[in-house]
PDB file of C-alpha atoms and ligand atoms in Angstrom:
ATOM      1  CA  MET A  18       0.000   0.000   0.000  1.00 62.00           C
ATOM      2  CA  LYS A  19       1.398   3.401  -0.987  1.00 78.00           C
ATOM      3  CA  ILE A  20       0.490   6.426   1.090  1.00 84.00           C
ATOM      4  CA  SER A  21      -1.269   9.168  -0.925  1.00 88.00           C
ATOM      5  CA  LYS A  22      -0.024  12.756  -1.062  1.00 89.00           C
ATOM      6  CA  THR A  23      -3.113  14.007   0.809  1.00 92.00           C
ATOM      7  CA  LYS A  24      -2.606  11.453   3.556  1.00 93.00           C
ATOM      8  CA  LEU A  25       1.082  12.353   3.758  1.00 94.00           C
ATOM      9  CA  ASN A  26       0.254  16.067   4.173  1.00 94.00           C
ATOM     10  CA  GLU A  27      -2.372  15.278   6.770  1.00 96.00           C
ATOM     11  CA  THR A  28       0.085  13.090   8.673  1.00 97.00           C
ATOM     12  CA  LEU A  29       2.740  15.800   8.501  1.00 97.00           C
ATOM     13  CA  LYS A  30       0.347  18.265  10.109  1.00 97.00           C
ATOM     14  CA  PHE A  31      -0.436  15.700  12.829  1.00 98.00           C
ATOM     15  CA  VAL A  32       3.289  15.176  13.520  1.00 98.00           C
ATOM     16  CA  GLN A  33       3.914  18.925  13.705  1.00 97.00           C
ATOM     17  CA  ASP A  34       1.113  19.263  16.240  1.00 97.00           C
ATOM     18  CA  ILE A  35       2.384  16.478  18.472  1.00 98.00           C
ATOM     19  CA  SER A  36       5.929  17.869  18.190  1.00 98.00           C
ATOM     20  CA  TYR A  37       4.706  21.249  19.456  1.00 97.00           C
ATOM     21  CA  ASP A  38       2.897  19.582  22.368  1.00 98.00           C
ATOM     22  CA  ALA A  39       5.890  17.396  23.235  1.00 98.00           C
ATOM     23  CA  GLY A  40       8.033  20.563  23.064  1.00 98.00           C
ATOM     24  CA  GLU A  41       5.777  22.190  25.669  1.00 98.00           C
ATOM     25  CA  ILE A  42       6.301  19.179  27.936  1.00 97.00           C
ATOM     26  CA  LEU A  43      10.073  19.528  27.554  1.00 97.00           C
ATOM     27  CA  LEU A  44      10.033  23.252  28.326  1.00 97.00           C
ATOM     28  CA  LYS A  45       7.922  22.634  31.422  1.00 96.00           C
ATOM     29  CA  TYR A  46      10.371  19.988  32.685  1.00 96.00           C
ATOM     30  CA  GLN A  47      13.405  22.092  31.864  1.00 94.00           C
ATOM     31  CA  LYS A  48      12.212  24.736  34.323  1.00 93.00           C
ATOM     32  CA  LYS A  49      12.646  22.172  37.095  1.00 92.00           C
ATOM     33  CA  ARG A  50      15.779  20.611  35.661  1.00 89.00           C
ATOM     34  CA  GLN A  51      17.694  20.849  38.983  1.00 89.00           C
ATOM     35  CA  THR A  52      15.354  18.289  40.532  1.00 90.00           C
ATOM     36  CA  LEU A  53      14.771  15.940  37.582  1.00 89.00           C
ATOM     37  CA  ALA A  54      15.402  12.221  37.979  1.00 88.00           C
ATOM     38  CA  ILE A  55      18.262  11.216  35.642  1.00 88.00           C
ATOM     39  CA  LYS A  56      19.163   7.705  34.560  1.00 88.00           C
ATOM     40  CA  ASP A  57      22.740   6.884  33.542  1.00 88.00           C
ATOM     41  CA  LYS A  58      22.655   4.551  30.504  1.00 85.00           C
ATOM     42  CA  GLY A  59      26.440   4.040  30.419  1.00 84.00           C
ATOM     43  CA  ARG A  60      27.799   4.279  26.868  1.00 78.00           C
ATOM     44  CA  GLU A  61      24.323   5.254  25.669  1.00 82.00           C
ATOM     45  CA  GLY A  62      24.391   8.526  27.639  1.00 84.00           C
ATOM     46  CA  ILE A  63      21.672   9.697  30.006  1.00 85.00           C
ATOM     47  CA  ALA A  64      17.874   9.897  30.052  1.00 88.00           C
ATOM     48  CA  SER A  65      15.882  12.278  32.222  1.00 90.00           C
ATOM     49  CA  GLU A  66      12.301  12.226  33.417  1.00 94.00           C
ATOM     50  CA  ALA A  67      11.604  14.734  30.626  1.00 95.00           C
ATOM     51  CA  ASP A  68      12.783  12.267  27.925  1.00 96.00           C
ATOM     52  CA  LEU A  69      10.303   9.727  29.309  1.00 96.00           C
ATOM     53  CA  LYS A  70       7.353  12.123  29.612  1.00 96.00           C
ATOM     54  CA  SER A  71       7.857  13.480  26.101  1.00 98.00           C
ATOM     55  CA  GLU A  72       8.144   9.921  24.779  1.00 97.00           C
ATOM     56  CA  GLU A  73       5.041   8.708  26.595  1.00 97.00           C
ATOM     57  CA  PHE A  74       3.043  11.546  25.059  1.00 98.00           C
ATOM     58  CA  ILE A  75       4.362  11.043  21.498  1.00 98.00           C
ATOM     59  CA  ILE A  76       3.915   7.264  21.523  1.00 97.00           C
ATOM     60  CA  SER A  77       0.361   7.361  22.828  1.00 98.00           C
ATOM     61  CA  ALA A  78      -0.664  10.023  20.276  1.00 98.00           C
ATOM     62  CA  ILE A  79       0.784   7.923  17.420  1.00 98.00           C
ATOM     63  CA  GLN A  80      -0.670   4.663  18.723  1.00 97.00           C
ATOM     64  CA  GLU A  81      -4.100   6.215  18.915  1.00 98.00           C
ATOM     65  CA  LYS A  82      -3.990   7.453  15.329  1.00 97.00           C
ATOM     66  CA  PHE A  83      -2.020   4.596  13.751  1.00 97.00           C
ATOM     67  CA  PRO A  84      -2.634   1.506  15.917  1.00 96.00           C
ATOM     68  CA  LYS A  85      -1.137  -0.869  13.328  1.00 95.00           C
ATOM     69  CA  HIS A  86       2.119   0.964  12.756  1.00 96.00           C
ATOM     70  CA  TYR A  87       5.416  -0.166  14.252  1.00 96.00           C
ATOM     71  CA  ILE A  88       7.043   2.207  16.765  1.00 96.00           C
ATOM     72  CA  LEU A  89      10.755   2.422  17.592  1.00 96.00           C
ATOM     73  CA  SER A  90      11.591   5.000  20.218  1.00 96.00           C
ATOM     74  CA  GLU A  91      14.884   5.629  22.020  1.00 94.00           C
ATOM     75  CA  GLU A  92      13.786   5.146  25.610  1.00 92.00           C
ATOM     76  CA  ASN A  93      11.307   2.366  24.862  1.00 86.00           C
ATOM     77  CA  LYS A  94      13.164  -0.138  22.733  1.00 73.00           C
ATOM     78  CA  SER A  95      10.930  -3.075  23.526  1.00 68.00           C
ATOM     79  CA  LYS A  96      10.740  -3.437  19.767  1.00 69.00           C
ATOM     80  CA  GLY A  97      13.964  -3.818  17.848  1.00 89.00           C
ATOM     81  CA  ILE A  98      15.816  -1.738  15.278  1.00 92.00           C
ATOM     82  CA  LYS A  99      15.897  -4.554  12.681  1.00 91.00           C
ATOM     83  CA  GLU A 100      12.125  -5.034  12.826  1.00 92.00           C
ATOM     84  CA  SER A 101      11.544  -1.310  12.333  1.00 93.00           C
ATOM     85  CA  GLN A 102      13.676  -1.476   9.193  1.00 94.00           C
ATOM     86  CA  LYS A 103      11.501  -4.240   7.753  1.00 95.00           C
ATOM     87  CA  ALA A 104       8.074  -2.949   8.804  1.00 95.00           C
ATOM     88  CA  GLU A 105       5.797  -1.527   6.121  1.00 96.00           C
ATOM     89  CA  TYR A 106       5.323   1.602   8.253  1.00 97.00           C
ATOM     90  CA  ALA A 107       7.473   2.395  11.283  1.00 97.00           C
ATOM     91  CA  TRP A 108       7.732   5.488  13.436  1.00 97.00           C
ATOM     92  CA  VAL A 109      11.222   6.313  14.651  1.00 98.00           C
ATOM     93  CA  ILE A 110      11.284   8.720  17.561  1.00 98.00           C
ATOM     94  CA  ASP A 111      13.783  10.596  19.668  1.00 98.00           C
ATOM     95  CA  PRO A 112      11.648  12.301  22.325  1.00 98.00           C
ATOM     96  CA  LEU A 113      14.559  14.543  23.321  1.00 98.00           C
ATOM     97  CA  ASP A 114      17.662  14.856  21.183  1.00 97.00           C
ATOM     98  CA  GLY A 115      20.331  16.761  23.089  1.00 96.00           C
ATOM     99  CA  THR A 116      19.642  15.539  26.626  1.00 95.00           C
ATOM    100  CA  ASN A 117      23.039  16.729  27.875  1.00 93.00           C
ATOM    101  CA  ASN A 118      22.201  20.262  26.757  1.00 96.00           C
ATOM    102  CA  PHE A 119      18.726  19.956  28.241  1.00 96.00           C
ATOM    103  CA  VAL A 120      19.851  18.935  31.734  1.00 95.00           C
ATOM    104  CA  ASN A 121      22.543  21.604  31.737  1.00 94.00           C
ATOM    105  CA  GLY A 122      20.073  24.347  30.868  1.00 95.00           C
ATOM    106  CA  ILE A 123      21.347  24.882  27.303  1.00 96.00           C
ATOM    107  CA  PRO A 124      18.405  25.716  25.006  1.00 97.00           C
ATOM    108  CA  ILE A 125      19.601  23.510  22.131  1.00 98.00           C
ATOM    109  CA  PHE A 126      17.562  20.320  22.010  1.00 98.00           C
ATOM    110  CA  ALA A 127      14.743  18.932  19.899  1.00 98.00           C
ATOM    111  CA  THR A 128      12.072  16.360  19.384  1.00 98.00           C
ATOM    112  CA  SER A 129      12.649  14.191  16.325  1.00 98.00           C
ATOM    113  CA  ILE A 130       9.839  12.151  14.765  1.00 98.00           C
ATOM    114  CA  ALA A 131       9.990  10.251  11.467  1.00 98.00           C
ATOM    115  CA  LEU A 132       7.711   7.927   9.563  1.00 98.00           C
ATOM    116  CA  LEU A 133       9.470   5.228   7.552  1.00 98.00           C
ATOM    117  CA  GLU A 134       8.074   3.150   4.715  1.00 97.00           C
ATOM    118  CA  LYS A 135       9.981  -0.129   4.459  1.00 96.00           C
ATOM    119  CA  GLY A 136      13.010   1.380   6.175  1.00 97.00           C
ATOM    120  CA  ARG A 137      13.123   4.674   4.236  1.00 97.00           C
ATOM    121  CA  PRO A 138      11.957   7.941   5.843  1.00 98.00           C
ATOM    122  CA  ILE A 139       8.981   9.477   4.038  1.00 98.00           C
ATOM    123  CA  LEU A 140       8.239  12.200   6.582  1.00 98.00           C
ATOM    124  CA  GLY A 141      10.202  13.924   9.337  1.00 98.00           C
ATOM    125  CA  VAL A 142       9.798  16.737  11.867  1.00 98.00           C
ATOM    126  CA  VAL A 143      12.564  18.172  14.071  1.00 98.00           C
ATOM    127  CA  TYR A 144      11.390  20.795  16.541  1.00 98.00           C
ATOM    128  CA  ASN A 145      13.428  22.912  18.946  1.00 98.00           C
ATOM    129  CA  PRO A 146      10.898  24.317  21.439  1.00 98.00           C
ATOM    130  CA  SER A 147      13.358  26.825  22.948  1.00 97.00           C
ATOM    131  CA  SER A 148      14.049  28.613  19.683  1.00 97.00           C
ATOM    132  CA  GLY A 149      10.731  27.819  17.989  1.00 97.00           C
ATOM    133  CA  GLU A 150      12.479  26.354  14.925  1.00 98.00           C
ATOM    134  CA  CYS A 151      10.467  23.573  13.330  1.00 98.00           C
ATOM    135  CA  PHE A 152      12.108  21.759  10.396  1.00 98.00           C
ATOM    136  CA  PHE A 153       9.973  19.358   8.408  1.00 98.00           C
ATOM    137  CA  ALA A 154       9.819  17.477   5.125  1.00 98.00           C
ATOM    138  CA  SER A 155       7.912  14.769   3.335  1.00 97.00           C
ATOM    139  CA  LYS A 156       8.976  12.675   0.363  1.00 96.00           C
ATOM    140  CA  GLY A 157       8.817  14.551  -2.911  1.00 95.00           C
ATOM    141  CA  ASN A 158       7.334  17.693  -1.338  1.00 95.00           C
ATOM    142  CA  GLY A 159      10.443  19.610  -0.250  1.00 97.00           C
ATOM    143  CA  ALA A 160      11.876  20.608   3.118  1.00 98.00           C
ATOM    144  CA  TYR A 161      10.718  23.608   5.136  1.00 98.00           C
ATOM    145  CA  LEU A 162      11.342  25.619   8.267  1.00 98.00           C
ATOM    146  CA  ILE A 163       8.737  27.428  10.309  1.00 97.00           C
ATOM    147  CA  ASP A 164      10.568  29.845  12.560  1.00 93.00           C
ATOM    148  CA  PHE A 165       8.270  31.052  15.307  1.00 89.00           C
ATOM    149  CA  ARG A 166      10.719  33.857  16.226  1.00 87.00           C
ATOM    150  CA  ILE A 167      10.364  35.358  12.776  1.00 88.00           C
ATOM    151  CA  ASN A 168       6.905  34.487  11.519  1.00 90.00           C
ATOM    152  CA  PRO A 169       4.854  31.502  12.669  1.00 88.00           C
ATOM    153  CA  LEU A 170       2.667  31.731   9.576  1.00 90.00           C
ATOM    154  CA  LYS A 171       5.445  31.589   6.997  1.00 93.00           C
ATOM    155  CA  LYS A 172       7.107  28.441   5.694  1.00 95.00           C
ATOM    156  CA  PHE A 173      10.721  28.929   4.557  1.00 97.00           C
ATOM    157  CA  HIS A 174      11.596  26.563   1.732  1.00 98.00           C
ATOM    158  CA  LEU A 175      14.975  24.874   2.281  1.00 98.00           C
ATOM    159  CA  ASP A 176      16.857  24.641  -0.972  1.00 96.00           C
ATOM    160  CA  ASN A 177      20.536  23.931  -0.541  1.00 94.00           C
ATOM    161  CA  LYS A 178      21.823  22.024  -3.543  1.00 93.00           C
ATOM    162  CA  GLU A 179      25.185  23.676  -4.043  1.00 95.00           C
ATOM    163  CA  ASN A 180      28.037  24.941  -1.872  1.00 94.00           C
ATOM    164  CA  LYS A 181      31.025  26.313  -3.729  1.00 92.00           C
ATOM    165  CA  LYS A 182      32.496  28.184  -0.755  1.00 92.00           C
ATOM    166  CA  GLU A 183      36.212  28.126  -0.019  1.00 89.00           C
ATOM    167  CA  MET A 184      37.250  26.347   3.192  1.00 87.00           C
ATOM    168  CA  ARG A 185      38.009  29.703   4.793  1.00 91.00           C
ATOM    169  CA  GLU A 186      34.354  30.651   4.388  1.00 95.00           C
ATOM    170  CA  CYS A 187      32.882  27.444   5.853  1.00 95.00           C
ATOM    171  CA  ILE A 188      31.402  26.682   9.257  1.00 96.00           C
ATOM    172  CA  PHE A 189      31.558  22.993  10.127  1.00 94.00           C
ATOM    173  CA  SER A 190      29.809  21.023  12.804  1.00 93.00           C
ATOM    174  CA  PRO A 191      31.742  17.781  13.308  1.00 88.00           C
ATOM    175  CA  ALA A 192      31.469  15.588  16.396  1.00 81.00           C
ATOM    176  CA  PRO A 193      34.719  13.942  17.434  1.00 68.00           C
ATOM    177  CA  VAL A 194      33.339  12.879  20.797  1.00 59.00           C
ATOM    178  CA  TYR A 195      31.253   9.890  21.943  1.00 56.00           C
ATOM    179  CA  GLU A 196      33.989   7.490  20.847  1.00 55.00           C
ATOM    180  CA  ILE A 197      35.471   4.597  22.740  1.00 60.00           C
ATOM    181  CA  GLU A 198      39.129   5.151  23.497  1.00 65.00           C
ATOM    182  CA  ASP A 199      40.820   2.958  20.884  1.00 65.00           C
ATOM    183  CA  ARG A 200      38.923   4.601  18.021  1.00 67.00           C
ATOM    184  CA  PHE A 201      39.201   8.106  19.386  1.00 73.00           C
ATOM    185  CA  GLU A 202      42.580   8.878  17.781  1.00 75.00           C
ATOM    186  CA  ARG A 203      41.232   7.918  14.344  1.00 71.00           C
ATOM    187  CA  GLN A 204      38.197  10.128  14.804  1.00 73.00           C
ATOM    188  CA  LEU A 205      40.380  12.960  15.966  1.00 78.00           C
ATOM    189  CA  SER A 206      42.532  12.736  12.876  1.00 78.00           C
ATOM    190  CA  THR A 207      39.411  12.825  10.616  1.00 75.00           C
ATOM    191  CA  PHE A 208      38.275  15.856  12.551  1.00 78.00           C
ATOM    192  CA  ARG A 209      41.638  17.585  12.225  1.00 81.00           C
ATOM    193  CA  LYS A 210      42.004  17.001   8.459  1.00 79.00           C
ATOM    194  CA  ASN A 211      38.657  18.580   7.785  1.00 79.00           C
ATOM    195  CA  ILE A 212      38.676  21.566  10.074  1.00 82.00           C
ATOM    196  CA  ILE A 213      42.079  22.946   9.086  1.00 83.00           C
ATOM    197  CA  GLY A 214      41.427  26.167   7.241  1.00 84.00           C
ATOM    198  CA  ALA A 215      37.711  26.363   8.084  1.00 91.00           C
ATOM    199  CA  ARG A 216      36.287  29.658   9.255  1.00 93.00           C
ATOM    200  CA  ALA A 217      34.721  28.166  12.367  1.00 94.00           C
ATOM    201  CA  VAL A 218      33.694  24.960  14.069  1.00 93.00           C
ATOM    202  CA  ARG A 219      30.513  24.559  16.099  1.00 93.00           C
ATOM    203  CA  ARG A 220      29.172  21.547  17.957  1.00 92.00           C
ATOM    204  CA  LEU A 221      25.557  21.861  19.044  1.00 95.00           C
ATOM    205  CA  GLY A 222      25.093  18.498  20.787  1.00 94.00           C
ATOM    206  CA  SER A 223      21.929  17.534  18.918  1.00 97.00           C
ATOM    207  CA  ALA A 224      22.558  15.456  15.802  1.00 97.00           C
ATOM    208  CA  ALA A 225      19.016  16.109  14.547  1.00 98.00           C
ATOM    209  CA  LEU A 226      19.405  19.887  14.756  1.00 98.00           C
ATOM    210  CA  GLU A 227      22.922  19.864  13.354  1.00 98.00           C
ATOM    211  CA  LEU A 228      21.738  18.028  10.248  1.00 98.00           C
ATOM    212  CA  CYS A 229      18.813  20.435   9.851  1.00 98.00           C
ATOM    213  CA  TYR A 230      21.236  23.350  10.145  1.00 98.00           C
ATOM    214  CA  VAL A 231      23.127  21.981   7.148  1.00 98.00           C
ATOM    215  CA  ALA A 232      19.844  21.589   5.242  1.00 98.00           C
ATOM    216  CA  ASN A 233      19.092  25.223   6.073  1.00 97.00           C
ATOM    217  CA  GLY A 234      22.616  26.485   5.215  1.00 97.00           C
ATOM    218  CA  ASN A 235      23.438  27.651   8.775  1.00 97.00           C
ATOM    219  CA  PHE A 236      26.278  25.123   8.726  1.00 97.00           C
ATOM    220  CA  ASP A 237      28.208  24.084   5.638  1.00 97.00           C
ATOM    221  CA  ALA A 238      28.822  20.502   6.757  1.00 96.00           C
ATOM    222  CA  TYR A 239      28.250  18.017   9.551  1.00 96.00           C
ATOM    223  CA  TRP A 240      29.709  14.583  10.105  1.00 93.00           C
ATOM    224  CA  GLU A 241      29.471  12.094  12.963  1.00 91.00           C
ATOM    225  CA  LYS A 242      29.835   8.404  13.755  1.00 87.00           C
ATOM    226  CA  ASN A 243      27.990   5.989  16.045  1.00 87.00           C
ATOM    227  CA  LEU A 244      24.563   7.512  15.654  1.00 92.00           C
ATOM    228  CA  LYS A 245      21.304   5.645  16.098  1.00 94.00           C
ATOM    229  CA  PRO A 246      18.172   5.644  13.859  1.00 97.00           C
ATOM    230  CA  TRP A 247      16.225   7.897  16.236  1.00 97.00           C
ATOM    231  CA  ASP A 248      18.985  10.572  16.128  1.00 97.00           C
ATOM    232  CA  VAL A 249      18.846  10.919  12.366  1.00 98.00           C
ATOM    233  CA  ALA A 250      15.676   9.456  10.788  1.00 98.00           C
ATOM    234  CA  ALA A 251      13.691  12.719  10.660  1.00 98.00           C
ATOM    235  CA  ALA A 252      16.692  14.858   9.720  1.00 98.00           C
ATOM    236  CA  ASP A 253      17.614  12.398   6.953  1.00 98.00           C
ATOM    237  CA  ILE A 254      14.534  13.227   4.884  1.00 98.00           C
ATOM    238  CA  ILE A 255      14.823  16.940   5.724  1.00 98.00           C
ATOM    239  CA  CYS A 256      18.388  16.918   4.351  1.00 98.00           C
ATOM    240  CA  ARG A 257      17.456  14.943   1.220  1.00 98.00           C
ATOM    241  CA  GLU A 258      14.477  17.135   0.413  1.00 98.00           C
ATOM    242  CA  SER A 259      16.606  20.284   0.857  1.00 98.00           C
ATOM    243  CA  GLY A 260      18.912  18.968  -1.876  1.00 97.00           C
ATOM    244  CA  ILE A 261      22.053  18.456   0.186  1.00 97.00           C
ATOM    245  CA  LYS A 262      24.077  15.280  -0.169  1.00 97.00           C
ATOM    246  CA  ILE A 263      24.021  12.804   2.692  1.00 98.00           C
ATOM    247  CA  THR A 264      26.187   9.668   2.729  1.00 97.00           C
ATOM    248  CA  GLU A 265      28.046   7.302   5.022  1.00 96.00           C
ATOM    249  CA  PHE A 266      31.799   7.792   5.616  1.00 92.00           C
ATOM    250  CA  SER A 267      32.300   5.169   2.874  1.00 94.00           C
ATOM    251  CA  GLY A 268      30.478   7.392   0.382  1.00 95.00           C
ATOM    252  CA  ASN A 269      27.554   4.961   0.123  1.00 96.00           C
ATOM    253  CA  PRO A 270      24.055   6.429   0.352  1.00 96.00           C
ATOM    254  CA  PHE A 271      23.009   7.155   3.922  1.00 97.00           C
ATOM    255  CA  SER A 272      20.096   5.525   5.748  1.00 97.00           C
ATOM    256  CA  PRO A 273      19.092   5.951   9.416  1.00 97.00           C
ATOM    257  CA  PHE A 274      20.303   2.398  10.023  1.00 97.00           C
ATOM    258  CA  LYS A 275      23.907   3.254   9.098  1.00 95.00           C
ATOM    259  CA  ASP A 276      26.156   4.515  11.861  1.00 88.00           C
ATOM    260  CA  SER A 277      28.197   7.219  10.120  1.00 92.00           C
ATOM    261  CA  VAL A 278      27.017  10.302   8.305  1.00 95.00           C
ATOM    262  CA  ILE A 279      28.432  13.163   6.222  1.00 96.00           C
ATOM    263  CA  ALA A 280      26.008  15.903   5.208  1.00 97.00           C
ATOM    264  CA  ALA A 281      26.953  18.836   2.975  1.00 97.00           C
ATOM    265  CA  ALA A 282      25.926  20.389  -0.303  1.00 97.00           C
ATOM    266  CA  ARG A 283      27.826  19.440  -3.451  1.00 96.00           C
ATOM    267  CA  PRO A 284      30.695  19.884  -4.329  1.00 95.00           C
ATOM    268  CA  LEU A 285      31.858  20.507  -0.745  1.00 95.00           C
ATOM    269  CA  HIS A 286      30.547  17.060   0.268  1.00 95.00           C
ATOM    270  CA  GLY A 287      33.044  15.417  -2.110  1.00 94.00           C
ATOM    271  CA  ARG A 288      35.980  17.321  -0.624  1.00 91.00           C
ATOM    272  CA  ILE A 289      35.097  16.275   2.924  1.00 90.00           C
ATOM    273  CA  LEU A 290      34.484  12.686   1.897  1.00 91.00           C
ATOM    274  CA  GLY A 291      37.901  12.612   0.179  1.00 89.00           C
ATOM    275  CA  LYS A 292      39.636  13.729   3.372  1.00 84.00           C
ATOM    276  CA  ILE A 293      37.706  11.307   5.561  1.00 83.00           C
ATOM    277  CA  GLN A 294      38.647   8.410   3.306  1.00 79.00           C
ATOM    278  CA  LYS A 295      42.367   9.291   3.088  1.00 74.00           C
TER     279      LYS A 295
HETATM  280  C1  IPD B 308      22.829  12.467  21.187  1.00 96.81           C
HETATM  281  C2  IPD B 308      22.931  13.772  20.434  1.00 96.81           C
HETATM  282  C3  IPD B 308      24.377  14.105  20.185  1.00 96.81           C
HETATM  283  C4  IPD B 308      25.093  13.007  19.425  1.00 96.81           C
HETATM  284  C5  IPD B 308      24.956  11.686  20.180  1.00 96.81           C
HETATM  285  C6  IPD B 308      23.485  11.359  20.420  1.00 96.81           C
HETATM  286  P1  IPD B 308      20.701  12.204  22.831  1.00 96.81           P
HETATM  287  O1  IPD B 308      21.465  12.110  21.384  1.00 96.81           O
HETATM  288  O2  IPD B 308      22.281  13.714  19.189  1.00 96.81           O
HETATM  289  O3  IPD B 308      24.498  15.277  19.412  1.00 96.81           O
HETATM  290  O4  IPD B 308      26.458  13.335  19.308  1.00 96.81           O
HETATM  291  O5  IPD B 308      25.543  10.659  19.412  1.00 96.81           O
HETATM  292  O6  IPD B 308      23.382  10.156  21.155  1.00 96.81           O
HETATM  293  O7  IPD B 308      21.344  11.163  23.699  1.00 96.81           O
HETATM  294  O8  IPD B 308      20.877  13.567  23.348  1.00 96.81           O
HETATM  295  O9  IPD B 308      19.320  11.858  22.444  1.00 96.81           O
HETATM  296 CA1   CA B 309      19.488  11.447  20.158  1.00 96.81          CA
HETATM  297 CA1   CA B 310      17.295  11.170  23.081  1.00 96.81          CA
END
């Protein structure tokens, strides 16, 4: 069964609405961040009470509307990643991307919700409730930003097919952290090769937002390793629909089930890929 364009638009509107409501939950919990219960997940980072409340809300809203769809969500992995890749329709959710920022009072975090059809994202919404930036896209219909700070009624079309800037004009957002020790040196050398000569380097701490910032042209490139489907599924379709190139470190086409990502507009993407592969 193929989802019609009308249904896709309707679903997109539904996902935007639940993202806004989940964002309100996060903002409410961030006000009491000093007293939040926090779980240490070891190598998988941390999860706060806010992650769980946002997730509970998103999952129940989706289950009510789409009872037959598969749901994979970061803090509720009772269902597996492999199954979500095979399912006809699967929702892939990060109820709070950027938990470290969130618990430290840094207003850079987002909800990330994607709908996948047989493992490929067909719709995605990434919403930062602190800034009011809502990035969204659906397959074949382009990528957009609604920026509540500027005009909540206007959709900005993201169109970022080409980047011919010199290195000295570029702002990169690479993530050399979150690596186990023996691979850290290799990551650091990839990082070094690519940032030499760049105008600036920024690390936001939310993979979903960093990818959307490349789609929107705020950043010229982003690359990271060891990501999970919920970090990148929504941003993947936002990047594709904006026209930027998104691949694995090998140069193969990206999918949310791959663990490395390079996102940049052409031809800059090729230059970064070349240095990563050297
Ligand atoms: C993390 C953020 C971070 C990325 C990590 C992710 P979380 O997600 O996206 O930017 O570097 O790999 O795990 O734990 O805040 O949802
Ligand atoms: Ca995440
Ligand atoms: Ca998360």
